XYZ file of C-alpha atoms in Angstrom:
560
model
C 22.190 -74.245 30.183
C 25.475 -75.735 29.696
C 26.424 -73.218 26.355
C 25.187 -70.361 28.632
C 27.709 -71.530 31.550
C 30.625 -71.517 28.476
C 29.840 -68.167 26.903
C 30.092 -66.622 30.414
C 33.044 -68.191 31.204
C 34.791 -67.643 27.812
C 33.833 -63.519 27.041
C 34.900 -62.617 23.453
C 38.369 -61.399 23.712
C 38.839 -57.928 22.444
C 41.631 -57.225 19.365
C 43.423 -54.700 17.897
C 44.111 -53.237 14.663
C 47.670 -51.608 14.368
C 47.613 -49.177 11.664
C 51.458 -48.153 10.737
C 51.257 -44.712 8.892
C 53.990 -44.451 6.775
C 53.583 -42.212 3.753
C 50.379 -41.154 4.800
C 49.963 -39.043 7.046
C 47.019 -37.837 6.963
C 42.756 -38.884 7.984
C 41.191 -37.613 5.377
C 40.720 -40.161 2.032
C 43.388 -42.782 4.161
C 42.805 -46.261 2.967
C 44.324 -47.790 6.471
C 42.318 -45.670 9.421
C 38.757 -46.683 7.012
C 39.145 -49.940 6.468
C 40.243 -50.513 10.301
C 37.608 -48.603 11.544
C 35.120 -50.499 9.456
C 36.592 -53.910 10.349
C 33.737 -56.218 11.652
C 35.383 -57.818 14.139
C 38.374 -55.866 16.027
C 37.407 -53.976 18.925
C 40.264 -51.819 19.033
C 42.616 -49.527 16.984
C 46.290 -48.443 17.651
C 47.730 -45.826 15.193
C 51.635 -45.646 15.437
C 54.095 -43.920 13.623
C 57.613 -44.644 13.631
C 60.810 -41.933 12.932
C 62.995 -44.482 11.337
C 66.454 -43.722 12.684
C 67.730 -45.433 8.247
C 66.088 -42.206 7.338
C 65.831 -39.649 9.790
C 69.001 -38.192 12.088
C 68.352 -39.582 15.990
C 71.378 -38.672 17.142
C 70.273 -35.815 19.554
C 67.271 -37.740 20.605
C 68.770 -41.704 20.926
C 71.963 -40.907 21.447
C 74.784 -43.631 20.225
C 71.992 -46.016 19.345
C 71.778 -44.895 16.125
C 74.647 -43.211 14.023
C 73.446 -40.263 11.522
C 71.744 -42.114 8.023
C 73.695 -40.903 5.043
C 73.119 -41.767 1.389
C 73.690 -44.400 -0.439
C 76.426 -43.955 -2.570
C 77.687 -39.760 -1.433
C 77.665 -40.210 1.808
C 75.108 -37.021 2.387
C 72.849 -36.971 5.474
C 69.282 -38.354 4.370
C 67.325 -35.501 5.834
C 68.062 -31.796 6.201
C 66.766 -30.360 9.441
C 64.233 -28.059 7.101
C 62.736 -31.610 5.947
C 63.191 -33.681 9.022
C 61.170 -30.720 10.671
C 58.567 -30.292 8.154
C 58.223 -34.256 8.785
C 57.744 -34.166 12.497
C 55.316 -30.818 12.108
C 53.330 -33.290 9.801
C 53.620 -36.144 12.734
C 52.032 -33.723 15.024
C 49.419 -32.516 13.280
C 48.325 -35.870 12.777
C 48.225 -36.731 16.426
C 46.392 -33.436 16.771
C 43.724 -34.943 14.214
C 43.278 -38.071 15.839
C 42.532 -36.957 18.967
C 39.938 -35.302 17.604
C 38.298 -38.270 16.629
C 38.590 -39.617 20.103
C 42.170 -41.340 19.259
C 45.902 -41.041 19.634
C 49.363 -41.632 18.272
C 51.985 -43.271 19.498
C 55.162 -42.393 18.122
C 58.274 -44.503 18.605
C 61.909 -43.080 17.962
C 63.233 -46.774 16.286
C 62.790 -48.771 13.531
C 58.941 -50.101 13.181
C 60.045 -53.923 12.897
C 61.576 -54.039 15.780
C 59.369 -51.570 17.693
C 56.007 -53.326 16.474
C 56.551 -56.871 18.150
C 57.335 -55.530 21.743
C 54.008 -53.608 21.284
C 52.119 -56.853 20.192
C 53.556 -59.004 23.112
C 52.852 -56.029 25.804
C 49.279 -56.414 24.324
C 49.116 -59.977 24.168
C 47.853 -60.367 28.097
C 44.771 -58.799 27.402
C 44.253 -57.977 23.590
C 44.646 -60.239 20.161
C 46.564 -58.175 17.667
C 43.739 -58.687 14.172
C 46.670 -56.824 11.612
C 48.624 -54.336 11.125
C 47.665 -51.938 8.589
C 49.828 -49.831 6.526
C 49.927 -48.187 3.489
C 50.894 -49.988 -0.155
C 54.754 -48.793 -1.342
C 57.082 -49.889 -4.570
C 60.677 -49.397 -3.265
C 63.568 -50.934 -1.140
C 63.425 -49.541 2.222
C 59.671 -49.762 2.485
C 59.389 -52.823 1.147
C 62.160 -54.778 3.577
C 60.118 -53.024 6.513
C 56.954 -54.773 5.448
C 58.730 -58.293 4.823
C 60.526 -57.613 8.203
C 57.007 -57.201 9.823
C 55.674 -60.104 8.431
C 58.502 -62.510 9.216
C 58.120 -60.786 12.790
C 54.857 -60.333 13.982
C 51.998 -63.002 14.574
C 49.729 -61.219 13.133
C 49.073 -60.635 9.499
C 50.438 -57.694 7.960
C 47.893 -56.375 4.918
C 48.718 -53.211 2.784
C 46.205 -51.039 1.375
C 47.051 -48.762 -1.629
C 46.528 -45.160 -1.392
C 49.179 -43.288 -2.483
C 48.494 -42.469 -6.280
C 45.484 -41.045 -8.442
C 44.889 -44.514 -10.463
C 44.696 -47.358 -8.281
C 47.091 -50.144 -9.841
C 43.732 -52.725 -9.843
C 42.350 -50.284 -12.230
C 45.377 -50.003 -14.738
C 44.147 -50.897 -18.026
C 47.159 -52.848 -18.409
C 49.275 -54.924 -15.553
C 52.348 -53.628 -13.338
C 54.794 -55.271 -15.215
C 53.209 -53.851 -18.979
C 53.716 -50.185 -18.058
C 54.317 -48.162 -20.955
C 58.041 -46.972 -20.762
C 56.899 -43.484 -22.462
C 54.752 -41.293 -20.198
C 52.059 -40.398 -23.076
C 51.289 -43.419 -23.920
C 50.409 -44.215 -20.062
C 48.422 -40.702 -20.106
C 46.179 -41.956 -23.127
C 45.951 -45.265 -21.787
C 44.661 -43.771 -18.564
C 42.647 -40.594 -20.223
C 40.570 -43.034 -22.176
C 38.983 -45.248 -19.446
C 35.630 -44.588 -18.628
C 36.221 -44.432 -14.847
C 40.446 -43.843 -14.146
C 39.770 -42.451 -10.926
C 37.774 -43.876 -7.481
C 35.916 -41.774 -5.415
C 37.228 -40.239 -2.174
C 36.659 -42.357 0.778
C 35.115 -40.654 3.648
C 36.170 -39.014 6.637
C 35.693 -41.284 9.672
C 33.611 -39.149 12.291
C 35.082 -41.446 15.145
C 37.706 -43.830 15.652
C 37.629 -47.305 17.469
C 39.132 -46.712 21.085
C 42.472 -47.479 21.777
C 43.313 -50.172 23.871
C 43.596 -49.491 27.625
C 47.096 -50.347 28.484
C 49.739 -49.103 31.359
C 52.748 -49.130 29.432
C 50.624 -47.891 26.360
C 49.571 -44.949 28.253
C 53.138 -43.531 29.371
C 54.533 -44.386 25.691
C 51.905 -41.882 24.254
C 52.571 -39.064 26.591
C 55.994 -38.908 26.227
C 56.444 -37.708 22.943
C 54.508 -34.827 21.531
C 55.737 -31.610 23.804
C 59.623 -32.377 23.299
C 59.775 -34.335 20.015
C 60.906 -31.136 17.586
C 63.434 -29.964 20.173
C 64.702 -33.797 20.849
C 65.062 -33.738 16.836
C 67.042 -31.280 17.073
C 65.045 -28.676 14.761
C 63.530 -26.271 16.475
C 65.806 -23.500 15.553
C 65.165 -24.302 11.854
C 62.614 -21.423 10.797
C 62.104 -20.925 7.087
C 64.239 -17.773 5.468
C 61.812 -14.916 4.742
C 62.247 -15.126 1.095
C 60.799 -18.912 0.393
C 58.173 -19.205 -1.831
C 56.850 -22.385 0.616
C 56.014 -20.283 3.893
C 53.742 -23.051 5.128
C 53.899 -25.792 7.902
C 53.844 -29.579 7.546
C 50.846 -31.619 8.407
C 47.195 -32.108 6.467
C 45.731 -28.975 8.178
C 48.263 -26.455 6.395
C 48.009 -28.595 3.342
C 43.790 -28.918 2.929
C 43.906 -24.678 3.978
C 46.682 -24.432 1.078
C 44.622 -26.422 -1.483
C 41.204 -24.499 -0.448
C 43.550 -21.003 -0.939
C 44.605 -21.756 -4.100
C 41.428 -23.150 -6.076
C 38.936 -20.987 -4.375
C 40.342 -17.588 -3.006
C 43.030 -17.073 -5.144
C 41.694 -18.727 -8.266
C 45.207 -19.381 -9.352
C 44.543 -22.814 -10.503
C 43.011 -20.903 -13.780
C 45.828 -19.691 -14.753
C 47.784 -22.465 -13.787
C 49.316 -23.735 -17.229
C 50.379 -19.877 -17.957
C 52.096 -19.082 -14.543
C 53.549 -22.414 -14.130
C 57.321 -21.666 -14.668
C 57.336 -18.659 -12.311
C 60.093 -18.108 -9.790
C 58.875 -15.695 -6.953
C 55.535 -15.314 -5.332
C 53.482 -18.617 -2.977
C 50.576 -18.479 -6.137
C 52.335 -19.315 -9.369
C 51.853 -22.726 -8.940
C 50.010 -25.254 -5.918
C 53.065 -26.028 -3.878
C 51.006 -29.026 -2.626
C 54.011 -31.336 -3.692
C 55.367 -31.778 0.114
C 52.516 -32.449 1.335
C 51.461 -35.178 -1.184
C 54.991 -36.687 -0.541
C 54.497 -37.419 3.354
C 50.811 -38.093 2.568
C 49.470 -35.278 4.058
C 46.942 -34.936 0.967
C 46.126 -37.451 -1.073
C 45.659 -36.598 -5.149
C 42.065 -37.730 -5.325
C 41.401 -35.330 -2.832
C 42.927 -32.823 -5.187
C 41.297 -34.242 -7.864
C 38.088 -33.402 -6.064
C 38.570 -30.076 -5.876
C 39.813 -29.081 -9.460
C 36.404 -31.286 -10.504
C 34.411 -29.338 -8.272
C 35.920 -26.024 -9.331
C 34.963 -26.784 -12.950
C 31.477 -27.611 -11.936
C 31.194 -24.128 -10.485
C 33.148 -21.825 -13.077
C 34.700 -24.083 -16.377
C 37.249 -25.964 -16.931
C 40.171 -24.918 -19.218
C 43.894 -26.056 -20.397
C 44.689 -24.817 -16.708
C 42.595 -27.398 -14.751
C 43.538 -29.910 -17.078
C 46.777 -29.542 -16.222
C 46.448 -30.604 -12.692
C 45.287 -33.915 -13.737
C 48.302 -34.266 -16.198
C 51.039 -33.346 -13.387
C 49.282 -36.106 -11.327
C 49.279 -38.114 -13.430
C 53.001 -37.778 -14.093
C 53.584 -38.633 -10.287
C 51.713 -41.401 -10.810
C 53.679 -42.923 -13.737
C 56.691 -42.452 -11.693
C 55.253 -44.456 -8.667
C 54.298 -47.206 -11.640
C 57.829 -47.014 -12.603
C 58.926 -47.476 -9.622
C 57.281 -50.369 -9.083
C 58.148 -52.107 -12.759
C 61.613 -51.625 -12.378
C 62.252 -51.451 -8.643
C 65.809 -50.277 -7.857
C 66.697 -49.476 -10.945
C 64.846 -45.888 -10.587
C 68.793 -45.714 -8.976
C 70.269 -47.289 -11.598
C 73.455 -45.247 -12.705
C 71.924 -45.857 -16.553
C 68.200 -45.816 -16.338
C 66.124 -48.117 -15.622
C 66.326 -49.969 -18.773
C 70.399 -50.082 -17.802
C 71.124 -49.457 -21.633
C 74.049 -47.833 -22.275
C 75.273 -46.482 -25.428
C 78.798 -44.852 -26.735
C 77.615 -41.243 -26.698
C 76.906 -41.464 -23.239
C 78.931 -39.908 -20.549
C 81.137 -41.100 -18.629
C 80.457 -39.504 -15.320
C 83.009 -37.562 -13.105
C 82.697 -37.398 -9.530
C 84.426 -34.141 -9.252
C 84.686 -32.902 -5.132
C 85.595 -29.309 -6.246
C 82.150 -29.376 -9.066
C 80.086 -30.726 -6.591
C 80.442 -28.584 -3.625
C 80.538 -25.491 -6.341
C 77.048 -26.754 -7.264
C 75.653 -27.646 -3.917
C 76.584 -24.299 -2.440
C 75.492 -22.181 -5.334
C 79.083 -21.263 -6.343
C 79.439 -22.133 -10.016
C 79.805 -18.685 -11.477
C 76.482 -19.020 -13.096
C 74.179 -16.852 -11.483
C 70.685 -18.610 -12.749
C 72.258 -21.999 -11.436
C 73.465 -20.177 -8.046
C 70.345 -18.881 -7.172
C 68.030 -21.823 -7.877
C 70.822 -23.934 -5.587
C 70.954 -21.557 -2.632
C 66.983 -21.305 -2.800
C 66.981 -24.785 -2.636
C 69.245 -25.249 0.617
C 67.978 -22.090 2.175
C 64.034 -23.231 1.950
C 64.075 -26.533 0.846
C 61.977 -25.855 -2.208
C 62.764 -25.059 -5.999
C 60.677 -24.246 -9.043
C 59.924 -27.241 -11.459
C 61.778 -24.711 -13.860
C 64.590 -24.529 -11.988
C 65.167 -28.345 -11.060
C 64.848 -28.961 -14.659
C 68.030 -26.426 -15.457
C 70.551 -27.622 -12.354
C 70.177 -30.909 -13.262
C 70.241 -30.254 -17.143
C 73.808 -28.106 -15.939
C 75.028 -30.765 -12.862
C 74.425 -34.061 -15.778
C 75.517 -32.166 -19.254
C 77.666 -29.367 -18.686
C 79.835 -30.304 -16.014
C 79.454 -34.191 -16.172
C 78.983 -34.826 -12.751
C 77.106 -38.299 -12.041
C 73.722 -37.287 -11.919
C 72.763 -39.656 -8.921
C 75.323 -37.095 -6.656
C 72.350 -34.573 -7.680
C 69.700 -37.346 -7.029
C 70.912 -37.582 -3.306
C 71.447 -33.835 -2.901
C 67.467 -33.348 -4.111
C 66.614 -36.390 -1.184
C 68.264 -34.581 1.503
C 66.925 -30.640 0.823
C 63.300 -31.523 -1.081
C 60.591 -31.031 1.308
C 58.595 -32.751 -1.487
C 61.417 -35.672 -1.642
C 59.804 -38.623 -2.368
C 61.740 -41.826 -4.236
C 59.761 -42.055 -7.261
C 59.462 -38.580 -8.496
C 62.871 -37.748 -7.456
C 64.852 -40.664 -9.568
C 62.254 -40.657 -11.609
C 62.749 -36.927 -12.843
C 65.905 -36.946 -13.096
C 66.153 -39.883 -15.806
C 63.213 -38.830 -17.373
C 61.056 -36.487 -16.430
C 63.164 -33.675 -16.709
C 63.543 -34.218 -20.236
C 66.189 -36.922 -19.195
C 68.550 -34.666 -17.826
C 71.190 -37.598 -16.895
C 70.956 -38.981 -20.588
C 69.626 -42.006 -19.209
C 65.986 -41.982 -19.376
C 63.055 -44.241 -21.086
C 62.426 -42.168 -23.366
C 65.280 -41.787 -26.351
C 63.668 -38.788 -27.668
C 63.262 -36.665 -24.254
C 67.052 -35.918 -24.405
C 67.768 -32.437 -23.536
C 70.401 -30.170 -22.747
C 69.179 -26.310 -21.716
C 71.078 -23.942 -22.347
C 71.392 -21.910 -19.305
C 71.801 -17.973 -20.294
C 68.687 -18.528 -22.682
C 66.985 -20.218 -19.614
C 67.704 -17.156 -17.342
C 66.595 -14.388 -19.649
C 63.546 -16.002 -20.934
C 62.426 -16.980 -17.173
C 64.117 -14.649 -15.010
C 64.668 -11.387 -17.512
C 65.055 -8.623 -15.215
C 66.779 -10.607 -12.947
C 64.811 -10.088 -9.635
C 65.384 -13.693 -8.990
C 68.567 -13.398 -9.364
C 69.419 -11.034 -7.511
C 66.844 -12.107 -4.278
C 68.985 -15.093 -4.242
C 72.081 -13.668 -5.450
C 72.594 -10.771 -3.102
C 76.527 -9.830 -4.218
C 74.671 -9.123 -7.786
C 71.875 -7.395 -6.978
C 73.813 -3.931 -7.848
C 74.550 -5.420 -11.360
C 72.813 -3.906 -14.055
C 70.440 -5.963 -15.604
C 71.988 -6.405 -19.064
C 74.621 -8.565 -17.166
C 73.441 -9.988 -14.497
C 73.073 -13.308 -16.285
C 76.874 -13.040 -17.249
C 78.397 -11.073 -14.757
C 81.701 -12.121 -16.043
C 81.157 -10.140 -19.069
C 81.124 -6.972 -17.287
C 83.910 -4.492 -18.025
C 86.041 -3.804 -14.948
C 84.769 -0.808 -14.025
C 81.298 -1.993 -14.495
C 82.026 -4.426 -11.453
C 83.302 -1.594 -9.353
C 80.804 0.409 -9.225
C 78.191 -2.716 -9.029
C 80.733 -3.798 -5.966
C 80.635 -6.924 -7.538
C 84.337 -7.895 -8.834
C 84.575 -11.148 -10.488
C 86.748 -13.814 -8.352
C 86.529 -11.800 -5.478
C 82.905 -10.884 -4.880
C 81.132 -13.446 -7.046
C 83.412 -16.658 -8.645
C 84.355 -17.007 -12.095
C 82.516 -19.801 -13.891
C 83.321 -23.122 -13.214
C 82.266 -24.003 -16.915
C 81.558 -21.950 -20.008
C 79.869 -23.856 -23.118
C 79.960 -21.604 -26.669
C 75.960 -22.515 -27.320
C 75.807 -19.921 -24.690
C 77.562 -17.097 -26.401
C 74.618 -16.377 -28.943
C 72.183 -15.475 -26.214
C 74.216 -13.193 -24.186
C 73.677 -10.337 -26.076
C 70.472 -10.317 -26.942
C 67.599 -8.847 -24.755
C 65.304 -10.838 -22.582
C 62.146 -11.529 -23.122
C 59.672 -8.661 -21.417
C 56.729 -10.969 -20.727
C 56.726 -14.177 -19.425
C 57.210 -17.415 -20.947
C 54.090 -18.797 -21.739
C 52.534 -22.725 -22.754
C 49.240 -22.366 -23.839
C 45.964 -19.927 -23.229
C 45.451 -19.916 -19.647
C 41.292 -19.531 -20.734
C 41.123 -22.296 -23.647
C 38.671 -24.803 -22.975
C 38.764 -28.575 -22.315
C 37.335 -30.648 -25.366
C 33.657 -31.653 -25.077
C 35.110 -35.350 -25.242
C 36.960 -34.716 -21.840
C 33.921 -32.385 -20.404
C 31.775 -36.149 -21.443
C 34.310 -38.251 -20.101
C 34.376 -36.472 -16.774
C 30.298 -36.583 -16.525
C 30.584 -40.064 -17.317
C 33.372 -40.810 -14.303
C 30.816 -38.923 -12.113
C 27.696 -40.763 -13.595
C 30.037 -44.619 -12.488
C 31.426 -43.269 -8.910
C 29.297 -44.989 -7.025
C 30.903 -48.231 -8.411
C 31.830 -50.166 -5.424
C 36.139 -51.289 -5.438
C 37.642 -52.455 -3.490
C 40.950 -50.288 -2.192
C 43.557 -52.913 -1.090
């Protein structure tokens, strides 16, 4: 009698789960909504998502309380309003999503550690705060926020890792034993019997939220005037991107279905990959995968699903080996920690022949405005701060031309990439550009991935009749086609009648190297550049090592 008295007199108290989307913005395959939904013991859920005012411009929206983030060491804004919007269209559709499952979002305009523990204590009357959930990251920023929350709430803080194919657990080697040459990570990985875990499933319904006054006005005063308190809602794309899609996990799982199953382009992936013009010639998933949006093993399940139903080639394959490359990055990343922004690599090794970097005002804004005389570098730059996207082909070749022929310190083009990229993310960003690029900046991991591309051979064989060019280009599009690569070689009258005079219409190069000189006669190429057959097949010993990663998904991980 006396223990029935006490348990009516002492009801369980209810608690909360705080789950802090970050990076992941998404409900599909997301690490932090399953395992709070599947917690045993907390009644309650309360997804948040904070627009940190160190990365995104509040001005418009908070006033003086935050001045406008700018980069670390140029001074340029973090965001450009194409990305910051992309980011909040993202935001939104996630709130959309989670209503759905009978939740919400509340979205804060301020930093998340400070924000956080005024949401705890405004809970405390009535709820316990369990955790706060939020998603595994490997560099500065993120990392300060999570040691911030810890040393701030009362309540632990747990991350979860979602963000990459191979879940660091599974590595066949630990964090700090990475490989520092991509292939021999991609064997490492390639040869495990199971690289990959399954895709967690879809939650069907959320835990409620908890029932709280001051809750309740914070979530309805966001959503309807968010992109206009941004200040982006005049930012439509220009009609000639190649990205003509939204932000959020909707627009990205409709992309991804488009691409493997309606268009079938993922077959011919490995052939059309360098293209220019056109939404098909490659995935253009990479934004979304940056913010989260869509996670790779749910791209991974569809290119395995795809070869179930028709085959799989060099094409298919190829997907795996691009994620994988993200991955390594992210690995990196987390091996070498801030020196992904190191101004010599990550392994900070210098040696005599490399450069010694200018910082150049009259280069740089030549190269950021798509001014340099060089019409395949203009038109990949304007494209770039006109849409906010660029071909892998054509990151590879301004960076190759902003690192070795003008000698500009590649981290000004590092910055430049953070604030235009739609599919900016730290990792693959700094990454890239000391090593993935074929270590544009001279400073990668690799000694032997040290390129310099030669830009008129690079326009001819990728762009040869120009079209790019000239879609980009508009003062050249008049320019016959023999010199619309080297406009400056055109006789006067030539320019005249093309209405394109050199200083005056279009600028004289800013740089000129003589490696150049033997390709500007010669023809271009009249079919595309091409790496491989589109139709050859995958070995049988990949075919068997995929059945066998099928035959061992059930094996139960665990994803923290």
């Amino acid at each position: 009698m006396v223990n029935s008295i006490m348990l009516h007199s002492t009801p369980t108290r209810r608690s909360v789960i705080i789950c802090l989307f970050r990076h992941d913005l998404r409900i599909r395959d997301n690490p932090i909504l399953h395992y709070a939904n599947s917690h045993p013991t907390a009644t309650h859920m309360l997804p948040v998502y904070c627009f940190d005012p160190r990365q995104v411009n509040l001005t418009r929206a908070r006033g003086k309380d935050y001045a406008e983030p700018k980069s670390r060491l140029f001074n340029l804004p973090r965001s450009s309003k194409l990305r910051t919007r992309f980011l909040v269209e993202s935001v939104l559709n996630l709130k959309t999503n989670l209503k759905k499952l009978g939740s919400e979002l509340l979205i804060a305009l301020e930093p998340p550690e400070e924000f956080l523990p005024r949401v705890a204590d405004e809970l405390l009357p009535e709820y316990d705060v369990e955790a706060v959930y939020l998603q595994e990251e490997v560099t500065d920023e993120e990392i300060r926020v999570q040691q911030k929350l810890i040393h701030r709430m009362n309540a632990p803080v747990e991350s979860f890792h979602g963000a990459t194919l191979v879940h660091p657990e599974d590595l066949p080697f630990p964090m700090e034993d990475l490989p520092d040459v991509y292939t021999k990570f991609r064997k490492a990985v390639e040869s495990m019997d199971t690289p990959f875990r399954p895709v967690l499933p879809t939650p069907k319904k959320l835990k409620p939220l908890p029932g709280n006054d001051l809750l309740d006005q914070m979530l309805t005063v966001d959503a309807d005037h968010l992109l206009p308190s941004m200040g982006v809602v005049d930012t439509a794309p220009d009609l000639r991107t190649v990205f003509p899609f939204g932000g959020g996990e909707d627009q990205a799982i409709e992309r991804l279905t488009d691409w493997v199953w309606n268009t079938k382009s993922i077959s011919t992936y490995k052939e059309t990959r360098n293209g220019l013009l056109g939404t098909d010639y490659s995935s253009k998933l990479s934004p979304w995968l940056a913010l989260g949006c869509l996670s790779p093993r749910e791209i991974l399940k569809q290119v395995e699903a795809y070869e179930d139903s028709n085959e799989a080639n060099i094409s298919t394959y190829w997907i795996r080996f691009e994620l994988l490359w993200r991955d390594y990055f992210w690995f990196v990343g987390g091996k070498y920690g801030n020196g992904i922004f190191h101004r010599d690599g990550v392994l900070a090794n210098r040696s005599d022949d490399q450069p010694s970097w200018k910082v150049d005002p009259n280069l740089m804004k030549a190269w950021i405005h798509g001014e340099t005389g060089i019409p395949w570098v203009d038109a990949n730059m304007r494209e770039l701060r006109n849409t906010g996207y660029m071909s892998n082909r054509g990151r590879q070749n301004v960076a190759s031309f902003l690192a070795k022929d003008l000698r500009v310190d590649w981290r000004f083009g590092g910055e430049w990439f953070e604030t235009h990229l739609l599919d900016y993310d730290p990792c693959s960003n700094y990454g890239n550009w000391q090593y993935g690029w074929f270590s544009v900046a001279g400073v990668g991991n690799d000694p032997r991935e040290n390129r310099h591309f030669n830009m008129i051979k690079q326009a001819k064989d990728y762009d040869p009749e120009g079209k790019y060019v000239a879609m980009w280009c508009p003062e050249l599009r008049d320019v016959p086609v023999k010199h619309i690569h080297t406009p400056w070689k055109m006789p006067h009258d030539v320019q005249q009648k093309a209405n394109c005079v050199i200083g005056r219409d279009y600028p004289e190069p800013i740089v000129l190297q003589e490696v150049w000189e033997k390709h500007v006669a010669r023809p271009p190429k009249d079919t595309k550049k091409s790496s491989g057959n589109p139709n050859e097949r995958v070995s049988k010993k990949d075919s068997r090592r995929r059945q066998r990663r099928k035959a061992k998904a059930s094996k139960p991980h665990s994803h923290r």
